[in-house]
Amino acid sequence: MKDVTNLNAKAIQQMDLAQRIIALSKLGAYMQANEAEWQAIKKIAAEKNFWFLPEFIDTAIENICTAFLQEDKLAAWVQQYDIAQHNASPKNIGIVMAGNIPLVGFHDFLCVCISGHNAIIKPSSKDEVLITHLIQKLFVFEPSLKDSITIAPQLKGCDAYIATGSNNSSRYFDYYFGKYPHIIRRNRTSVALLTGEETKEELAALASDIQLYFGLGCRNVTKIYVPENYDFIPLLQALKQYDYYMDFHKYKHNYDYQLAVLIMSNQYYMTNESVLLVEKETLFSPIAQIHYGYYSNAQELKKTLQRNNDVQCIVSKKDVPFGNAQQPALNDYADGEDTLLFLNNIANYNHVNQNVL
């Protein structure tokens, strides 16, 4: 494993912004072509992590390819920033990736790569197969990137850090990375604001916002807000499209466990026999369970939710459209903090490197 403190900055300086965009668009074309080599890698990733169903991997890849790795979209994205064609002072950026859904850390890598900095990546053990292969494939399209992208078991000698994890791991990240420029992400989730006038198609799309990736993503809806006297039957019917989740023993175990807890605590619940609806104050819900709450003033509720740091996005007729929660665009940053702007601003940052993590 090469020492990331001595990454060769010359290669990345020789590659201009336009070349990086072309290399990344080639990577997207490779992913979409779905040749035998890529199919084999995806199969290995699914076998190593039960929660990564093949359909989840394909969905994540399709979103990355269509929303991120298109040459015109990349060009339009970077035009919003003052990114130099040649990064004269590339920094070493440590990236700690999460592993809750397939390739969830790809956008952070993309931001570092497009900004011309050096990426030192610590993948999650739950999602290392896909990102490792894609980086190796990127080297095929652009060999000069080999000295500016590293997969590392430990992060040493970095100038800045982007770390994504739980509320518990974020305290760990704060301790080690707090003295450096950093973005540290904690637990977040998403909510839906319903009126009771949603169409059958909108509720079917909302069901995907809730259940895609088994609901494990920060953009998955884990709580819905409804008006008084809301009829839950159409939503429960829409959620039946994911009845087949009960064929997966880990999901079924979660459903059975949560159901037992509700019964033993004599708590009211609704179910379609594959997902539970429970009235609870908290935004975060366990697998196979959705929380709901009532509102009387939608505008006041929306203002409150927009101020809540636990909320990633709001799905409604007037906010993120139904079915689009897990389809972020390039400028839909994970925690509302502009990652590319952060990276652009540290181009002139100087700090004494120390070994961490």
mmCIF file with all atom_site columns, N, CA, C and O in Angstrom, residues 169-211:
data_model
loop_
_atom_site.group_PDB
_atom_site.id
_atom_site.type_symbol
_atom_site.label_atom_id
_atom_site.label_alt_id
_atom_site.label_comp_id
_atom_site.label_asym_id
_atom_site.label_entity_id
_atom_site.label_seq_id
_atom_site.pdbx_PDB_ins_code
_atom_site.Cartn_x
_atom_site.Cartn_y
_atom_site.Cartn_z
_atom_site.occupancy
_atom_site.B_iso_or_equiv
_atom_site.pdbx_formal_charge
_atom_site.auth_seq_id
_atom_site.auth_comp_id
_atom_site.auth_asym_id
_atom_site.auth_atom_id
_atom_site.pdbx_PDB_model_num
ATOM 1   N N  . SER A 1 169 ? -20.348 7.185  15.717 1.00 0.00 ? 169 SER A N  1
ATOM 2   C CA . SER A 1 169 ? -19.061 7.278  15.028 1.00 0.00 ? 169 SER A CA 1
ATOM 3   C C  . SER A 1 169 ? -18.674 8.726  14.756 1.00 0.00 ? 169 SER A C  1
ATOM 4   O O  . SER A 1 169 ? -17.488 9.046  14.659 1.00 0.00 ? 169 SER A O  1
ATOM 5   N N  . SER A 1 170 ? -19.657 9.613  14.668 1.00 0.00 ? 170 SER A N  1
ATOM 6   C CA . SER A 1 170 ? -19.336 11.023 14.411 1.00 0.00 ? 170 SER A CA 1
ATOM 7   C C  . SER A 1 170 ? -18.547 11.631 15.568 1.00 0.00 ? 170 SER A C  1
ATOM 8   O O  . SER A 1 170 ? -17.703 12.519 15.352 1.00 0.00 ? 170 SER A O  1
ATOM 9   N N  . ARG A 1 171 ? -18.781 11.161 16.786 1.00 0.00 ? 171 ARG A N  1
ATOM 10  C CA . ARG A 1 171 ? -17.996 11.654 17.929 1.00 0.00 ? 171 ARG A CA 1
ATOM 11  C C  . ARG A 1 171 ? -16.539 11.212 17.797 1.00 0.00 ? 171 ARG A C  1
ATOM 12  O O  . ARG A 1 171 ? -15.619 11.956 18.142 1.00 0.00 ? 171 ARG A O  1
ATOM 13  N N  . TYR A 1 172 ? -16.360 10.024 17.293 1.00 0.00 ? 172 TYR A N  1
ATOM 14  C CA . TYR A 1 172 ? -15.025 9.503  17.012 1.00 0.00 ? 172 TYR A CA 1
ATOM 15  C C  . TYR A 1 172 ? -14.358 10.351 15.926 1.00 0.00 ? 172 TYR A C  1
ATOM 16  O O  . TYR A 1 172 ? -13.198 10.745 16.045 1.00 0.00 ? 172 TYR A O  1
ATOM 17  N N  . PHE A 1 173 ? -15.115 10.660 14.870 1.00 0.00 ? 173 PHE A N  1
ATOM 18  C CA . PHE A 1 173 ? -14.585 11.480 13.793 1.00 0.00 ? 173 PHE A CA 1
ATOM 19  C C  . PHE A 1 173 ? -14.238 12.887 14.294 1.00 0.00 ? 173 PHE A C  1
ATOM 20  O O  . PHE A 1 173 ? -13.213 13.462 13.904 1.00 0.00 ? 173 PHE A O  1
ATOM 21  N N  . ASP A 1 174 ? -15.110 13.442 15.126 1.00 0.00 ? 174 ASP A N  1
ATOM 22  C CA . ASP A 1 174 ? -14.844 14.773 15.683 1.00 0.00 ? 174 ASP A CA 1
ATOM 23  C C  . ASP A 1 174 ? -13.523 14.799 16.441 1.00 0.00 ? 174 ASP A C  1
ATOM 24  O O  . ASP A 1 174 ? -12.753 15.762 16.344 1.00 0.00 ? 174 ASP A O  1
ATOM 25  N N  . TYR A 1 175 ? -13.270 13.749 17.203 1.00 0.00 ? 175 TYR A N  1
ATOM 26  C CA . TYR A 1 175 ? -12.055 13.682 18.016 1.00 0.00 ? 175 TYR A CA 1
ATOM 27  C C  . TYR A 1 175 ? -10.808 13.675 17.130 1.00 0.00 ? 175 TYR A C  1
ATOM 28  O O  . TYR A 1 175 ? -9.833  14.386 17.406 1.00 0.00 ? 175 TYR A O  1
ATOM 29  N N  . TYR A 1 176 ? -10.827 12.874 16.080 1.00 0.00 ? 176 TYR A N  1
ATOM 30  C CA . TYR A 1 176 ? -9.647  12.728 15.236 1.00 0.00 ? 176 TYR A CA 1
ATOM 31  C C  . TYR A 1 176 ? -9.526  13.796 14.154 1.00 0.00 ? 176 TYR A C  1
ATOM 32  O O  . TYR A 1 176 ? -8.428  14.190 13.772 1.00 0.00 ? 176 TYR A O  1
ATOM 33  N N  . PHE A 1 177 ? -10.656 14.227 13.612 1.00 0.00 ? 177 PHE A N  1
ATOM 34  C CA . PHE A 1 177 ? -10.617 15.105 12.449 1.00 0.00 ? 177 PHE A CA 1
ATOM 35  C C  . PHE A 1 177 ? -10.965 16.557 12.754 1.00 0.00 ? 177 PHE A C  1
ATOM 36  O O  . PHE A 1 177 ? -10.879 17.412 11.872 1.00 0.00 ? 177 PHE A O  1
ATOM 37  N N  . GLY A 1 178 ? -11.391 16.840 13.989 1.00 0.00 ? 178 GLY A N  1
ATOM 38  C CA . GLY A 1 178 ? -11.910 18.165 14.314 1.00 0.00 ? 178 GLY A CA 1
ATOM 39  C C  . GLY A 1 178 ? -10.944 19.307 14.072 1.00 0.00 ? 178 GLY A C  1
ATOM 40  O O  . GLY A 1 178 ? -11.367 20.429 13.780 1.00 0.00 ? 178 GLY A O  1
ATOM 41  N N  . LYS A 1 179 ? -9.643  19.056 14.169 1.00 0.00 ? 179 LYS A N  1
ATOM 42  C CA . LYS A 1 179 ? -8.660  20.129 14.004 1.00 0.00 ? 179 LYS A CA 1
ATOM 43  C C  . LYS A 1 179 ? -8.304  20.371 12.537 1.00 0.00 ? 179 LYS A C  1
ATOM 44  O O  . LYS A 1 179 ? -7.524  21.275 12.228 1.00 0.00 ? 179 LYS A O  1
ATOM 45  N N  . TYR A 1 180 ? -8.867  19.552 11.650 1.00 0.00 ? 180 TYR A N  1
ATOM 46  C CA . TYR A 1 180 ? -8.635  19.724 10.215 1.00 0.00 ? 180 TYR A CA 1
ATOM 47  C C  . TYR A 1 180 ? -9.916  20.258 9.562  1.00 0.00 ? 180 TYR A C  1
ATOM 48  O O  . TYR A 1 180 ? -11.008 20.103 10.116 1.00 0.00 ? 180 TYR A O  1
ATOM 49  N N  . PRO A 1 181 ? -9.805  20.859 8.382  1.00 0.00 ? 181 PRO A N  1
ATOM 50  C CA . PRO A 1 181 ? -11.033 21.149 7.637  1.00 0.00 ? 181 PRO A CA 1
ATOM 51  C C  . PRO A 1 181 ? -11.803 19.837 7.429  1.00 0.00 ? 181 PRO A C  1
ATOM 52  O O  . PRO A 1 181 ? -11.206 18.820 7.072  1.00 0.00 ? 181 PRO A O  1
ATOM 53  N N  . HIS A 1 182 ? -13.091 19.853 7.671  1.00 0.00 ? 182 HIS A N  1
ATOM 54  C CA . HIS A 1 182 ? -13.811 18.589 7.628  1.00 0.00 ? 182 HIS A CA 1
ATOM 55  C C  . HIS A 1 182 ? -15.294 18.773 7.335  1.00 0.00 ? 182 HIS A C  1
ATOM 56  O O  . HIS A 1 182 ? -15.867 19.840 7.570  1.00 0.00 ? 182 HIS A O  1
ATOM 57  N N  . ILE A 1 183 ? -15.880 17.718 6.827  1.00 0.00 ? 183 ILE A N  1
ATOM 58  C CA . ILE A 1 183 ? -17.326 17.542 6.780  1.00 0.00 ? 183 ILE A CA 1
ATOM 59  C C  . ILE A 1 183 ? -17.598 16.221 7.487  1.00 0.00 ? 183 ILE A C  1
ATOM 60  O O  . ILE A 1 183 ? -17.099 15.178 7.056  1.00 0.00 ? 183 ILE A O  1
ATOM 61  N N  . ILE A 1 184 ? -18.338 16.269 8.562  1.00 0.00 ? 184 ILE A N  1
ATOM 62  C CA . ILE A 1 184 ? -18.667 15.068 9.314  1.00 0.00 ? 184 ILE A CA 1
ATOM 63  C C  . ILE A 1 184 ? -20.180 14.908 9.319  1.00 0.00 ? 184 ILE A C  1
ATOM 64  O O  . ILE A 1 184 ? -20.897 15.792 9.787  1.00 0.00 ? 184 ILE A O  1
ATOM 65  N N  . ARG A 1 185 ? -20.632 13.801 8.758  1.00 0.00 ? 185 ARG A N  1
ATOM 66  C CA . ARG A 1 185 ? -22.071 13.575 8.633  1.00 0.00 ? 185 ARG A CA 1
ATOM 67  C C  . ARG A 1 185 ? -22.560 12.586 9.681  1.00 0.00 ? 185 ARG A C  1
ATOM 68  O O  . ARG A 1 185 ? -21.907 11.594 9.962  1.00 0.00 ? 185 ARG A O  1
ATOM 69  N N  . ARG A 1 186 ? -23.717 12.877 10.214 1.00 0.00 ? 186 ARG A N  1
ATOM 70  C CA . ARG A 1 186 ? -24.337 12.051 11.252 1.00 0.00 ? 186 ARG A CA 1
ATOM 71  C C  . ARG A 1 186 ? -25.623 11.424 10.725 1.00 0.00 ? 186 ARG A C  1
ATOM 72  O O  . ARG A 1 186 ? -25.938 11.557 9.546  1.00 0.00 ? 186 ARG A O  1
ATOM 73  N N  . ASN A 1 187 ? -26.346 10.770 11.597 1.00 0.00 ? 187 ASN A N  1
ATOM 74  C CA . ASN A 1 187 ? -27.611 10.141 11.199 1.00 0.00 ? 187 ASN A CA 1
ATOM 75  C C  . ASN A 1 187 ? -28.584 11.184 10.658 1.00 0.00 ? 187 ASN A C  1
ATOM 76  O O  . ASN A 1 187 ? -28.800 12.231 11.282 1.00 0.00 ? 187 ASN A O  1
ATOM 77  N N  . ARG A 1 188 ? -29.159 10.862 9.540  1.00 0.00 ? 188 ARG A N  1
ATOM 78  C CA . ARG A 1 188 ? -30.242 11.672 8.984  1.00 0.00 ? 188 ARG A CA 1
ATOM 79  C C  . ARG A 1 188 ? -31.283 10.749 8.395  1.00 0.00 ? 188 ARG A C  1
ATOM 80  O O  . ARG A 1 188 ? -31.006 9.585  8.098  1.00 0.00 ? 188 ARG A O  1
ATOM 81  N N  . THR A 1 189 ? -32.472 11.275 8.208  1.00 0.00 ? 189 THR A N  1
ATOM 82  C CA . THR A 1 189 ? -33.536 10.507 7.591  1.00 0.00 ? 189 THR A CA 1
ATOM 83  C C  . THR A 1 189 ? -34.452 11.470 6.843  1.00 0.00 ? 189 THR A C  1
ATOM 84  O O  . THR A 1 189 ? -34.239 12.686 6.874  1.00 0.00 ? 189 THR A O  1
ATOM 85  N N  . SER A 1 190 ? -35.455 10.939 6.195  1.00 0.00 ? 190 SER A N  1
ATOM 86  C CA . SER A 1 190 ? -36.359 11.772 5.408  1.00 0.00 ? 190 SER A CA 1
ATOM 87  C C  . SER A 1 190 ? -37.808 11.525 5.807  1.00 0.00 ? 190 SER A C  1
ATOM 88  O O  . SER A 1 190 ? -38.141 10.490 6.389  1.00 0.00 ? 190 SER A O  1
ATOM 89  N N  . VAL A 1 191 ? -38.638 12.504 5.500  1.00 0.00 ? 191 VAL A N  1
ATOM 90  C CA . VAL A 1 191 ? -40.045 12.453 5.896  1.00 0.00 ? 191 VAL A CA 1
ATOM 91  C C  . VAL A 1 191 ? -40.921 12.768 4.693  1.00 0.00 ? 191 VAL A C  1
ATOM 92  O O  . VAL A 1 191 ? -40.450 13.300 3.681  1.00 0.00 ? 191 VAL A O  1
ATOM 93  N N  . ALA A 1 192 ? -42.190 12.433 4.821  1.00 0.00 ? 192 ALA A N  1
ATOM 94  C CA . ALA A 1 192 ? -43.170 12.764 3.782  1.00 0.00 ? 192 ALA A CA 1
ATOM 95  C C  . ALA A 1 192 ? -44.325 13.530 4.415  1.00 0.00 ? 192 ALA A C  1
ATOM 96  O O  . ALA A 1 192 ? -44.767 13.212 5.520  1.00 0.00 ? 192 ALA A O  1
ATOM 97  N N  . LEU A 1 193 ? -44.774 14.526 3.712  1.00 0.00 ? 193 LEU A N  1
ATOM 98  C CA . LEU A 1 193 ? -45.887 15.360 4.157  1.00 0.00 ? 193 LEU A CA 1
ATOM 99  C C  . LEU A 1 193 ? -47.057 15.110 3.204  1.00 0.00 ? 193 LEU A C  1
ATOM 100 O O  . LEU A 1 193 ? -47.025 15.505 2.033  1.00 0.00 ? 193 LEU A O  1
ATOM 101 N N  . LEU A 1 194 ? -48.088 14.438 3.700  1.00 0.00 ? 194 LEU A N  1
ATOM 102 C CA . LEU A 1 194 ? -49.214 14.042 2.863  1.00 0.00 ? 194 LEU A CA 1
ATOM 103 C C  . LEU A 1 194 ? -50.445 14.895 3.138  1.00 0.00 ? 194 LEU A C  1
ATOM 104 O O  . LEU A 1 194 ? -50.629 15.411 4.238  1.00 0.00 ? 194 LEU A O  1
ATOM 105 N N  . THR A 1 195 ? -51.298 14.999 2.124  1.00 0.00 ? 195 THR A N  1
ATOM 106 C CA . THR A 1 195 ? -52.528 15.785 2.258  1.00 0.00 ? 195 THR A CA 1
ATOM 107 C C  . THR A 1 195 ? -53.768 14.897 2.309  1.00 0.00 ? 195 THR A C  1
ATOM 108 O O  . THR A 1 195 ? -54.848 15.362 2.692  1.00 0.00 ? 195 THR A O  1
ATOM 109 N N  . GLY A 1 196 ? -53.644 13.656 1.884  1.00 0.00 ? 196 GLY A N  1
ATOM 110 C CA . GLY A 1 196 ? -54.803 12.782 1.755  1.00 0.00 ? 196 GLY A CA 1
ATOM 111 C C  . GLY A 1 196 ? -55.390 12.817 0.361  1.00 0.00 ? 196 GLY A C  1
ATOM 112 O O  . GLY A 1 196 ? -56.332 12.073 0.054  1.00 0.00 ? 196 GLY A O  1
ATOM 113 N N  . GLU A 1 197 ? -54.841 13.660 -0.504 1.00 0.00 ? 197 GLU A N  1
ATOM 114 C CA . GLU A 1 197 ? -55.343 13.776 -1.876 1.00 0.00 ? 197 GLU A CA 1
ATOM 115 C C  . GLU A 1 197 ? -54.371 13.159 -2.888 1.00 0.00 ? 197 GLU A C  1
ATOM 116 O O  . GLU A 1 197 ? -54.503 13.377 -4.099 1.00 0.00 ? 197 GLU A O  1
ATOM 117 N N  . GLU A 1 198 ? -53.402 12.398 -2.402 1.00 0.00 ? 198 GLU A N  1
ATOM 118 C CA . GLU A 1 198 ? -52.424 11.778 -3.287 1.00 0.00 ? 198 GLU A CA 1
ATOM 119 C C  . GLU A 1 198 ? -53.097 10.728 -4.181 1.00 0.00 ? 198 GLU A C  1
ATOM 120 O O  . GLU A 1 198 ? -54.020 10.020 -3.757 1.00 0.00 ? 198 GLU A O  1
ATOM 121 N N  . THR A 1 199 ? -52.640 10.641 -5.418 1.00 0.00 ? 199 THR A N  1
ATOM 122 C CA . THR A 1 199 ? -53.167 9.648  -6.348 1.00 0.00 ? 199 THR A CA 1
ATOM 123 C C  . THR A 1 199 ? -52.579 8.267  -6.034 1.00 0.00 ? 199 THR A C  1
ATOM 124 O O  . THR A 1 199 ? -51.610 8.141  -5.279 1.00 0.00 ? 199 THR A O  1
ATOM 125 N N  . LYS A 1 200 ? -53.159 7.259  -6.631 1.00 0.00 ? 200 LYS A N  1
ATOM 126 C CA . LYS A 1 200 ? -52.637 5.899  -6.473 1.00 0.00 ? 200 LYS A CA 1
ATOM 127 C C  . LYS A 1 200 ? -51.194 5.833  -6.966 1.00 0.00 ? 200 LYS A C  1
ATOM 128 O O  . LYS A 1 200 ? -50.349 5.148  -6.365 1.00 0.00 ? 200 LYS A O  1
ATOM 129 N N  . GLU A 1 201 ? -50.900 6.537  -8.052 1.00 0.00 ? 201 GLU A N  1
ATOM 130 C CA . GLU A 1 201 ? -49.536 6.538  -8.604 1.00 0.00 ? 201 GLU A CA 1
ATOM 131 C C  . GLU A 1 201 ? -48.562 7.228  -7.659 1.00 0.00 ? 201 GLU A C  1
ATOM 132 O O  . GLU A 1 201 ? -47.424 6.778  -7.492 1.00 0.00 ? 201 GLU A O  1
ATOM 133 N N  . GLU A 1 202 ? -48.993 8.320  -7.041 1.00 0.00 ? 202 GLU A N  1
ATOM 134 C CA . GLU A 1 202 ? -48.119 9.013  -6.100 1.00 0.00 ? 202 GLU A CA 1
ATOM 135 C C  . GLU A 1 202 ? -47.836 8.163  -4.870 1.00 0.00 ? 202 GLU A C  1
ATOM 136 O O  . GLU A 1 202 ? -46.709 8.136  -4.358 1.00 0.00 ? 202 GLU A O  1
ATOM 137 N N  . LEU A 1 203 ? -48.837 7.446  -4.386 1.00 0.00 ? 203 LEU A N  1
ATOM 138 C CA . LEU A 1 203 ? -48.632 6.583  -3.226 1.00 0.00 ? 203 LEU A CA 1
ATOM 139 C C  . LEU A 1 203 ? -47.721 5.407  -3.573 1.00 0.00 ? 203 LEU A C  1
ATOM 140 O O  . LEU A 1 203 ? -46.908 4.976  -2.747 1.00 0.00 ? 203 LEU A O  1
ATOM 141 N N  . ALA A 1 204 ? -47.831 4.903  -4.793 1.00 0.00 ? 204 ALA A N  1
ATOM 142 C CA . ALA A 1 204 ? -46.935 3.825  -5.225 1.00 0.00 ? 204 ALA A CA 1
ATOM 143 C C  . ALA A 1 204 ? -45.493 4.326  -5.278 1.00 0.00 ? 204 ALA A C  1
ATOM 144 O O  . ALA A 1 204 ? -44.556 3.607  -4.891 1.00 0.00 ? 204 ALA A O  1
ATOM 145 N N  . ALA A 1 205 ? -45.331 5.569  -5.741 1.00 0.00 ? 205 ALA A N  1
ATOM 146 C CA . ALA A 1 205 ? -43.985 6.157  -5.779 1.00 0.00 ? 205 ALA A CA 1
ATOM 147 C C  . ALA A 1 205 ? -43.459 6.399  -4.367 1.00 0.00 ? 205 ALA A C  1
ATOM 148 O O  . ALA A 1 205 ? -42.278 6.179  -4.074 1.00 0.00 ? 205 ALA A O  1
ATOM 149 N N  . LEU A 1 206 ? -44.341 6.847  -3.469 1.00 0.00 ? 206 LEU A N  1
ATOM 150 C CA . LEU A 1 206 ? -43.959 7.048  -2.072 1.00 0.00 ? 206 LEU A CA 1
ATOM 151 C C  . LEU A 1 206 ? -43.531 5.727  -1.434 1.00 0.00 ? 206 LEU A C  1
ATOM 152 O O  . LEU A 1 206 ? -42.597 5.697  -0.623 1.00 0.00 ? 206 LEU A O  1
ATOM 153 N N  . ALA A 1 207 ? -44.195 4.650  -1.800 1.00 0.00 ? 207 ALA A N  1
ATOM 154 C CA . ALA A 1 207 ? -43.817 3.341  -1.263 1.00 0.00 ? 207 ALA A CA 1
ATOM 155 C C  . ALA A 1 207 ? -42.364 3.023  -1.582 1.00 0.00 ? 207 ALA A C  1
ATOM 156 O O  . ALA A 1 207 ? -41.647 2.444  -0.754 1.00 0.00 ? 207 ALA A O  1
ATOM 157 N N  . SER A 1 208 ? -41.896 3.428  -2.757 1.00 0.00 ? 208 SER A N  1
ATOM 158 C CA . SER A 1 208 ? -40.491 3.230  -3.110 1.00 0.00 ? 208 SER A CA 1
ATOM 159 C C  . SER A 1 208 ? -39.591 4.143  -2.295 1.00 0.00 ? 208 SER A C  1
ATOM 160 O O  . SER A 1 208 ? -38.497 3.740  -1.881 1.00 0.00 ? 208 SER A O  1
ATOM 161 N N  . ASP A 1 209 ? -40.031 5.368  -2.061 1.00 0.00 ? 209 ASP A N  1
ATOM 162 C CA . ASP A 1 209 ? -39.255 6.269  -1.201 1.00 0.00 ? 209 ASP A CA 1
ATOM 163 C C  . ASP A 1 209 ? -39.071 5.669  0.187  1.00 0.00 ? 209 ASP A C  1
ATOM 164 O O  . ASP A 1 209 ? -38.047 5.883  0.838  1.00 0.00 ? 209 ASP A O  1
ATOM 165 N N  . ILE A 1 210 ? -40.050 4.920  0.629  1.00 0.00 ? 210 ILE A N  1
ATOM 166 C CA . ILE A 1 210 ? -40.006 4.309  1.958  1.00 0.00 ? 210 ILE A CA 1
ATOM 167 C C  . ILE A 1 210 ? -39.181 3.025  1.962  1.00 0.00 ? 210 ILE A C  1
ATOM 168 O O  . ILE A 1 210 ? -38.286 2.832  2.791  1.00 0.00 ? 210 ILE A O  1
ATOM 169 N N  . GLN A 1 211 ? -39.438 2.135  1.016  1.00 0.00 ? 211 GLN A N  1
ATOM 170 C CA . GLN A 1 211 ? -38.939 0.771  1.107  1.00 0.00 ? 211 GLN A CA 1
ATOM 171 C C  . GLN A 1 211 ? -37.707 0.448  0.267  1.00 0.00 ? 211 GLN A C  1
ATOM 172 O O  . GLN A 1 211 ? -37.070 -0.583 0.501  1.00 0.00 ? 211 GLN A O  1
#
